Short mmCIF file of C-alpha atoms in Angstrom, two decimals:
data_model
loop_
_atom_site.label_atom_id
_atom_site.label_comp_id
_atom_site.label_asym_id
_atom_site.label_seq_id
_atom_site.Cartn_x
_atom_site.Cartn_y
_atom_site.Cartn_z
CA MET A 1 0.00 0.00 0.00
CA SER A 2 1.41 3.45 -0.87
CA ILE A 3 1.86 6.20 1.67
CA SER A 4 -0.63 8.41 -0.13
CA SER A 5 -3.33 5.74 0.00
CA ARG A 6 -2.93 5.56 3.77
CA MET A 7 -3.48 9.30 4.29
CA PRO A 8 -7.32 9.36 4.56
CA ALA A 9 -7.23 6.55 7.10
CA ARG A 10 -4.51 8.29 9.09
CA LEU A 11 -6.41 11.55 9.14
CA SER A 12 -9.70 9.92 10.04
CA ALA A 13 -8.14 7.89 12.84
CA PHE A 14 -6.30 10.87 14.26
CA ALA A 15 -9.40 13.06 14.13
CA ALA A 16 -11.38 10.44 16.02
CA THR A 17 -8.60 10.02 18.61
CA ALA A 18 -8.31 13.76 19.13
CA ALA A 19 -12.06 14.06 19.60
CA LEU A 20 -12.00 11.32 22.26
CA LEU A 21 -9.09 13.00 24.01
CA VAL A 22 -10.93 16.29 24.08
CA ALA A 23 -13.98 14.58 25.55
CA GLY A 24 -12.27 12.29 28.03
CA LEU A 25 -8.83 13.66 28.93
CA ALA A 26 -9.22 17.43 29.14
CA GLY A 27 -8.22 18.88 32.50
CA PRO A 28 -11.00 19.58 35.01
CA ALA A 29 -12.60 23.00 34.66
CA SER A 30 -12.08 23.67 38.35
CA ALA A 31 -8.29 23.39 38.00
CA ALA A 32 -8.22 25.82 35.09
CA SER A 33 -10.56 28.17 36.89
CA ALA A 34 -8.43 28.10 40.03
CA SER A 35 -5.37 29.03 38.02
CA SER A 36 -7.19 31.89 36.30
CA SER A 37 -8.76 33.26 39.48
CA SER A 38 -5.47 33.30 41.34
CA SER A 39 -3.93 35.22 38.46
CA VAL A 40 -6.75 37.76 38.53
CA SER A 41 -6.33 38.28 42.26
CA GLY A 42 -2.65 38.99 41.76
CA ALA A 43 -1.50 36.20 44.04
CA VAL A 44 -0.02 34.20 41.15
CA PRO A 45 0.76 36.43 38.15
CA THR A 46 0.14 34.84 34.77
CA VAL A 47 2.86 35.35 32.16
CA ASN A 48 3.76 33.93 28.77
CA LEU A 49 6.54 31.38 29.30
CA ALA A 50 7.12 30.51 25.64
CA THR A 51 10.54 31.33 24.20
CA ASN A 52 10.54 33.54 21.08
CA PRO A 53 6.74 33.25 20.87
CA GLY A 54 6.34 35.59 17.90
CA PHE A 55 9.41 34.39 15.97
CA GLU A 56 10.74 37.95 16.02
CA ILE A 57 14.22 37.28 17.46
CA PRO A 58 16.92 36.64 14.84
CA ALA A 59 19.26 33.67 15.13
CA SER A 60 22.73 34.31 16.51
CA SER A 61 25.67 33.68 14.22
CA LEU A 62 26.89 31.24 16.90
CA ALA A 63 23.62 29.29 17.10
CA ASP A 64 23.02 25.99 15.35
CA TRP A 65 23.08 26.73 11.64
CA GLY A 66 19.62 27.42 10.32
CA SER A 67 17.98 27.16 13.71
CA VAL A 68 14.85 29.03 14.71
CA PRO A 69 15.65 30.68 18.07
CA GLY A 70 13.84 28.98 20.92
CA TRP A 71 12.62 26.10 18.76
CA ARG A 72 13.84 22.70 17.62
CA CYS A 73 12.29 21.59 14.32
CA SER A 74 12.64 17.95 13.30
CA GLY A 75 13.43 18.70 9.67
CA GLY A 76 15.87 21.53 10.40
CA PRO A 77 16.28 24.40 7.95
CA ALA A 78 15.14 22.17 5.09
CA GLU A 79 11.63 22.34 6.54
CA ALA A 80 11.33 25.25 8.97
CA SER A 81 12.31 28.89 8.72
CA VAL A 82 11.17 32.34 9.74
CA THR A 83 9.15 34.26 7.16
CA THR A 84 8.05 37.87 6.92
CA ALA A 85 5.22 37.00 4.52
CA ALA A 86 1.81 37.77 6.03
CA PRO A 87 2.47 37.05 9.73
CA HIS A 88 -0.44 37.00 12.17
CA ALA A 89 1.12 39.90 14.09
CA GLY A 90 4.44 41.65 14.26
CA THR A 91 6.90 41.23 11.42
CA SER A 92 7.48 37.48 11.15
CA ALA A 93 6.10 33.99 11.70
CA LEU A 94 7.28 30.39 11.48
CA ALA A 95 6.83 28.75 8.08
CA VAL A 96 7.07 24.95 7.84
CA THR A 97 7.02 22.85 4.70
CA PRO A 98 7.30 19.12 5.53
CA ALA A 99 10.03 17.77 3.28
CA GLY A 100 8.86 14.19 2.86
CA ASP A 101 5.80 11.96 2.90
CA ASP A 102 6.59 10.75 6.43
CA SER A 103 7.22 14.18 7.96
CA THR A 104 4.73 16.26 9.92
CA GLY A 105 7.15 19.20 10.22
CA GLU A 106 7.15 19.04 14.01
CA CYS A 107 8.66 21.96 15.95
CA THR A 108 9.08 21.83 19.74
CA GLN A 109 10.45 23.71 22.69
CA THR A 110 11.05 22.91 26.36
CA VAL A 111 9.05 25.11 28.75
CA SER A 112 9.87 25.38 32.45
CA VAL A 113 6.82 25.04 34.68
CA GLN A 114 5.81 24.67 38.30
CA PRO A 115 4.90 21.10 39.31
CA GLY A 116 1.20 20.35 39.65
CA THR A 117 0.17 23.64 38.05
CA THR A 118 -2.27 24.18 35.20
CA TYR A 119 -1.21 26.15 32.11
CA THR A 120 -2.92 27.27 28.91
CA ALA A 121 -1.05 26.90 25.62
CA SER A 122 -2.20 28.67 22.49
CA ALA A 123 -0.93 29.54 19.02
CA TRP A 124 -2.21 31.10 15.84
CA VAL A 125 -1.82 28.77 12.87
CA ARG A 126 -2.50 28.74 9.15
CA GLY A 127 -2.80 25.65 6.96
CA LYS A 128 -4.40 22.21 6.86
CA PHE A 129 -4.38 19.79 9.78
CA VAL A 130 -2.20 21.76 12.20
CA PHE A 131 -1.85 20.57 15.80
CA LEU A 132 -0.76 22.17 19.10
CA GLY A 133 -0.03 20.03 22.15
CA ALA A 134 2.03 19.50 25.30
CA THR A 135 3.78 16.26 26.27
CA GLU A 136 6.65 14.90 28.40
CA GLY A 137 5.89 16.48 31.74
CA THR A 138 2.12 16.69 31.86
CA ASP A 139 0.34 14.82 34.64
CA ARG A 140 -1.58 12.73 32.08
CA PRO A 141 -2.08 12.53 28.31
CA THR A 142 -3.39 15.90 27.18
CA ALA A 143 -5.57 16.44 24.14
CA PRO A 144 -3.98 18.56 21.41
CA ASP A 145 -6.03 21.24 19.75
CA TRP A 146 -6.10 21.08 15.96
CA THR A 147 -7.76 22.41 12.88
CA GLU A 148 -8.71 20.66 9.67
CA ASP A 149 -8.28 23.75 7.50
CA THR A 150 -7.88 27.45 8.23
CA HIS A 151 -8.90 28.26 4.62
CA GLY A 152 -5.97 30.60 4.07
CA GLY A 153 -6.49 32.68 7.19
CA TRP A 154 -5.19 32.48 10.75
CA GLN A 155 -6.93 30.39 13.43
CA LYS A 156 -6.20 30.19 17.16
CA LEU A 157 -5.55 26.80 18.75
CA THR A 158 -5.77 26.41 22.53
CA THR A 159 -5.12 23.51 24.90
CA ARG A 160 -4.69 23.22 28.68
CA PHE A 161 -2.37 20.95 30.57
CA THR A 162 -1.28 20.36 34.15
CA ALA A 163 2.36 19.72 34.94
CA GLY A 164 3.07 16.45 36.73
CA ALA A 165 3.67 16.40 40.47
CA GLY A 166 7.43 16.21 40.02
CA ALA A 167 7.73 17.87 36.61
CA THR A 168 9.66 21.09 36.09
CA THR A 169 9.44 21.11 32.27
CA VAL A 170 7.01 20.15 29.54
CA ARG A 171 7.49 19.73 25.82
CA LEU A 172 5.41 22.12 23.73
CA THR A 173 4.86 20.88 20.19
CA VAL A 174 3.27 22.17 16.99
CA HIS A 175 3.08 20.14 13.80
CA GLY A 176 1.18 19.51 10.62
CA TRP A 177 0.11 16.20 9.13
CA TYR A 178 1.34 13.85 6.45
CA GLN A 179 1.11 15.19 2.90
CA GLN A 180 -1.08 18.12 3.91
CA GLY A 181 1.32 20.77 2.69
CA PRO A 182 2.95 23.77 4.40
CA PHE A 183 1.68 25.50 7.50
CA ALA A 184 2.56 28.60 9.51
CA VAL A 185 2.63 29.41 13.23
CA ASP A 186 2.71 32.71 15.09
CA ASP A 187 2.09 34.27 18.52
CA VAL A 188 2.57 31.20 20.67
CA ARG A 189 1.68 31.45 24.35
CA VAL A 190 2.11 29.24 27.42
CA ASP A 191 0.21 31.18 30.07
CA GLY A 192 0.59 30.47 33.76
CA PRO A 193 2.76 31.24 36.79
CA ALA A 194 6.47 31.53 36.12
CA PRO A 195 9.11 29.63 38.07
CA ALA A 196 10.65 31.58 40.94
CA PRO A 197 13.64 33.66 39.80
CA ALA A 198 17.04 31.98 39.89
CA THR A 199 19.36 32.72 42.79
CA ALA A 200 22.37 34.96 42.13
CA ALA A 201 25.63 33.86 43.75
CA ALA A 202 29.37 34.48 43.58
CA SER A 203 30.27 31.72 46.05
CA VAL A 204 28.65 28.70 47.67
CA PRO A 205 27.64 28.92 51.33
CA THR A 206 29.35 25.93 52.95
CA SER A 207 31.59 25.17 55.91
CA ASP A 208 33.19 22.31 54.01
CA LYS A 209 36.83 22.97 53.16
CA VAL A 210 36.19 23.01 49.42
CA VAL A 211 36.66 25.35 46.49
CA PHE A 212 35.12 25.20 43.02
CA PHE A 213 37.06 25.44 39.76
CA THR A 214 34.99 26.79 36.84
CA VAL A 215 36.24 27.19 33.25
CA ASP A 216 34.49 29.33 30.62
CA ASP A 217 34.10 29.65 26.84
CA GLY A 218 35.89 26.70 25.21
CA TRP A 219 37.50 28.03 22.04
CA GLN A 220 41.03 26.92 22.99
CA THR A 221 41.36 23.35 24.20
CA THR A 222 44.83 22.05 25.01
CA PRO A 223 46.12 18.55 25.78
CA GLU A 224 48.18 20.02 28.64
CA ALA A 225 45.04 21.17 30.49
CA GLU A 226 43.35 17.83 29.82
CA ARG A 227 46.33 15.93 31.25
CA PHE A 228 46.52 18.17 34.32
CA ILE A 229 42.82 17.64 35.07
CA ALA A 230 43.14 13.86 34.65
CA ASP A 231 46.41 13.54 36.58
CA HIS A 232 45.07 15.49 39.57
CA ARG A 233 41.53 14.11 39.37
CA LEU A 234 40.14 17.65 39.40
CA PRO A 235 36.35 18.09 39.39
CA ILE A 236 35.77 20.82 36.82
CA THR A 237 32.61 22.81 36.12
CA ALA A 238 32.79 23.70 32.43
CA PHE A 239 30.82 26.61 30.99
CA PRO A 240 31.41 26.20 27.24
CA LEU A 241 29.57 28.08 24.54
CA PRO A 242 27.54 25.53 22.56
CA MET A 243 29.37 26.04 19.27
CA ALA A 244 32.75 25.78 20.98
CA ALA A 245 31.63 22.56 22.66
CA ALA A 246 30.33 21.21 19.35
CA ASN A 247 33.74 21.77 17.77
CA ASN A 248 35.28 19.22 20.17
CA PRO A 249 32.62 17.45 22.23
CA GLY A 250 34.88 14.54 23.09
CA TYR A 251 37.33 16.88 24.77
CA PHE A 252 34.65 18.31 27.06
CA GLN A 253 33.38 14.84 27.87
CA ARG A 254 36.90 13.82 28.91
CA VAL A 255 37.73 16.91 30.98
CA THR A 256 34.44 16.57 32.87
CA ALA A 257 34.82 12.82 33.46
CA VAL A 258 36.03 13.22 37.06
CA PRO A 259 33.14 12.63 39.51
CA GLY A 260 31.55 15.93 40.52
CA SER A 261 32.32 17.59 37.18
CA SER A 262 29.56 18.96 34.98
CA VAL A 263 28.82 21.03 31.87
CA GLN A 264 26.80 24.16 32.58
CA ASN A 265 25.28 27.09 30.67
CA HIS A 266 27.15 30.20 29.45
CA SER A 267 24.68 31.47 26.76
CA VAL A 268 24.75 30.97 23.00
CA SER A 269 26.74 33.96 21.79
CA HIS A 270 28.37 35.52 24.89
CA PRO A 271 26.50 38.86 24.88
CA ASP A 272 26.18 41.47 27.60
CA LEU A 273 22.75 40.35 28.74
CA THR A 274 21.93 43.68 30.37
CA LYS A 275 21.73 45.16 26.86
CA LEU A 276 19.13 42.61 25.75
CA SER A 277 15.39 42.45 26.30
CA PRO A 278 14.00 39.76 28.64
CA ALA A 279 12.82 37.77 25.59
CA GLU A 280 16.27 37.94 23.98
CA GLN A 281 17.92 36.88 27.23
CA GLN A 282 15.59 33.90 27.42
CA VAL A 283 16.55 32.81 23.90
CA GLU A 284 20.27 33.03 24.74
CA ILE A 285 19.88 30.91 27.86
CA CYS A 286 17.27 28.40 26.67
CA ASP A 287 18.95 27.71 23.34
CA ALA A 288 22.29 27.11 25.07
CA ARG A 289 20.55 24.75 27.48
CA ASP A 290 18.98 22.81 24.62
CA SER A 291 22.20 22.55 22.63
CA LEU A 292 24.28 21.40 25.60
CA THR A 293 21.60 18.90 26.60
CA ARG A 294 21.65 17.38 23.12
CA GLN A 295 25.45 17.19 23.15
CA PHE A 296 26.06 15.87 26.66
CA GLY A 297 22.80 14.25 27.71
CA THR A 298 22.20 16.26 30.88
CA ALA A 299 20.38 19.58 31.15
CA PRO A 300 22.43 22.31 32.85
CA THR A 301 20.98 23.99 35.94
CA VAL A 302 23.63 26.68 36.53
CA PHE A 303 24.02 29.75 34.33
CA ARG A 304 27.12 31.92 34.15
CA PRO A 305 26.34 35.34 32.64
CA PRO A 306 28.99 36.53 30.16
CA TYR A 307 31.14 39.33 31.57
CA PHE A 308 29.34 38.70 34.90
CA ALA A 309 26.71 41.13 33.55
CA TRP A 310 23.17 40.37 34.71
CA ASN A 311 20.03 42.06 36.01
CA ALA A 312 16.66 41.07 37.45
CA ASP A 313 15.47 40.06 33.97
CA THR A 314 18.39 37.62 33.78
CA LEU A 315 17.31 35.89 36.99
CA GLN A 316 13.80 35.35 35.64
CA ALA A 317 14.93 34.38 32.13
CA ALA A 318 17.36 31.88 33.63
CA ALA A 319 14.57 30.36 35.75
CA ASN A 320 12.31 30.19 32.70
CA CYS A 321 15.05 28.06 31.11
CA GLY A 322 15.40 25.73 34.08
CA MET A 323 18.43 27.39 35.69
CA ARG A 324 18.41 27.45 39.49
CA THR A 325 21.53 29.57 39.98
CA VAL A 326 23.09 32.53 38.16
CA LEU A 327 26.73 32.19 39.15
CA THR A 328 29.62 34.62 38.91
CA ALA A 329 32.83 34.05 40.96
CA ASP A 330 34.91 35.58 43.73
CA ALA A 331 38.37 34.71 42.37
CA ASP A 332 39.98 34.84 38.92
CA PHE A 333 42.99 32.75 37.92
CA SER A 334 42.63 33.24 34.14
CA TRP A 335 45.50 34.12 31.81
CA GLY A 336 48.17 33.98 34.53
CA ALA A 337 46.22 36.00 37.11
CA SER A 338 45.81 35.16 40.79
CA ASN A 339 43.05 37.53 41.88
CA ILE A 340 40.98 36.84 44.97
CA TRP A 341 38.21 39.39 45.37
CA HIS A 342 38.09 39.32 49.15
CA GLU A 343 40.67 39.66 51.88
CA GLY A 344 43.09 36.84 52.57
CA THR A 345 43.47 33.48 50.90
CA LEU A 346 40.81 31.39 49.22
CA SER A 347 37.92 30.58 51.57
CA PRO A 348 35.51 27.64 51.80
CA GLY A 349 32.90 27.87 49.04
CA ASP A 350 34.89 30.21 46.81
CA VAL A 351 34.22 29.95 43.08
CA VAL A 352 37.34 30.35 40.94
CA LEU A 353 37.03 31.63 37.38
CA MET A 354 39.29 30.36 34.60
CA HIS A 355 39.01 30.07 30.81
CA TRP A 356 39.74 27.43 28.21
CA THR A 357 42.89 29.07 26.85
CA ASP A 358 46.48 28.09 26.10
CA THR A 359 47.41 29.16 29.66
CA LEU A 360 44.83 26.93 31.38
CA ALA A 361 47.21 24.17 32.50
CA GLY A 362 49.33 26.75 34.34
CA ASP A 363 46.23 28.54 35.63
CA LEU A 364 44.90 25.29 37.09
CA GLN A 365 48.25 24.57 38.72
CA ARG A 366 48.30 28.01 40.37
CA ALA A 367 44.68 27.71 41.50
CA LEU A 368 45.32 24.26 42.96
CA ALA A 369 48.38 25.53 44.82
CA ALA A 370 46.36 28.46 46.23
CA ALA A 371 43.65 26.06 47.38
CA GLU A 372 46.20 23.82 49.09
CA VAL A 373 47.75 26.78 50.91
CA ALA A 374 44.27 27.58 52.27
CA GLY A 375 43.66 23.96 53.26
CA LEU A 376 40.94 23.51 50.62
CA LYS A 377 40.20 20.84 48.03
CA PRO A 378 38.45 21.27 44.67
CA ALA A 379 34.91 19.85 44.70
CA GLY A 380 32.01 19.37 42.30
CA LEU A 381 29.86 22.48 42.10
CA ALA A 382 26.51 21.09 40.95
CA SER A 383 26.01 18.86 43.98
CA TYR A 384 26.49 21.82 46.33
CA LEU A 385 23.91 23.94 44.50
CA ARG A 386 21.02 21.44 44.57
#
């Protein structure tokens, strides 16, 4: 049987399934009402948690080639791109043309949520058989909203979901259907209470005699630094830029192989975040999270702002991307320096800044010597920030 001959059956079956889901699996009205009423009262402000919801933010030159900021589309740039042709609002929208008979042109993003909380997702779409849904984090299967045909205009899709009791993220998805042609998406919303802002820190409050070695950027990777880390069994917290990490992922896997080591978030393109809007900050942090998660298999939870430049918007944007801590440092041993930004020697809980450069092996040696003088040992950062 050909693919095309299966299409009517597929569409009919999916339509019937979606109708049953709407009837039997939609969240209780009381839960949605409770969420709305608390927002109206001001106790729990409702905000849009979607990243790049209007597709207005341009891709960074250091982002994945052809990527749509904030979104991961299954067919990549061959299927999905930003268009300025007849958006629903603003200046641009997402245009998707499924490239093959077995593609629905799915685009997704990870949204940070509060466990056990009800949210409303919506999007304006144009095309035939377009679907909006939420998965991977909802408390139960949630019915997508969909349209058979918008007849050339824009139509709003809306669905509600409740995050699972232990869930901190859900997967928002929009897609078309097999052999139904191109579709467009604009003005996406995930409305509900935002996560609490991330915590800003320059050191870790602990009485343990430990210090934390952190290394930023990742453009220069040397075998000397790798050998020093391995020989001394140093737990390293790496903050590579995603493209730098992608240039040599094996290196970063090796230098973070010591127990306690981890790969954390340093943005996509290393901007001064205080010069960006909250929405642009969220793209920088969320896209870096997504790229590093794909490369290394674990989502980062710590964000280091480039140039140590951050503001209140950064703390919220970081939380919206699943970051619990926005971390600077209180000592700098980069490029031959030995700067401690408080009186005396290194102290318990100090965070030491370094960079992946050709001086890193010597920088690590100096930092380790300074820690030993103070009676401290390097430790894994992530476990102390949980």
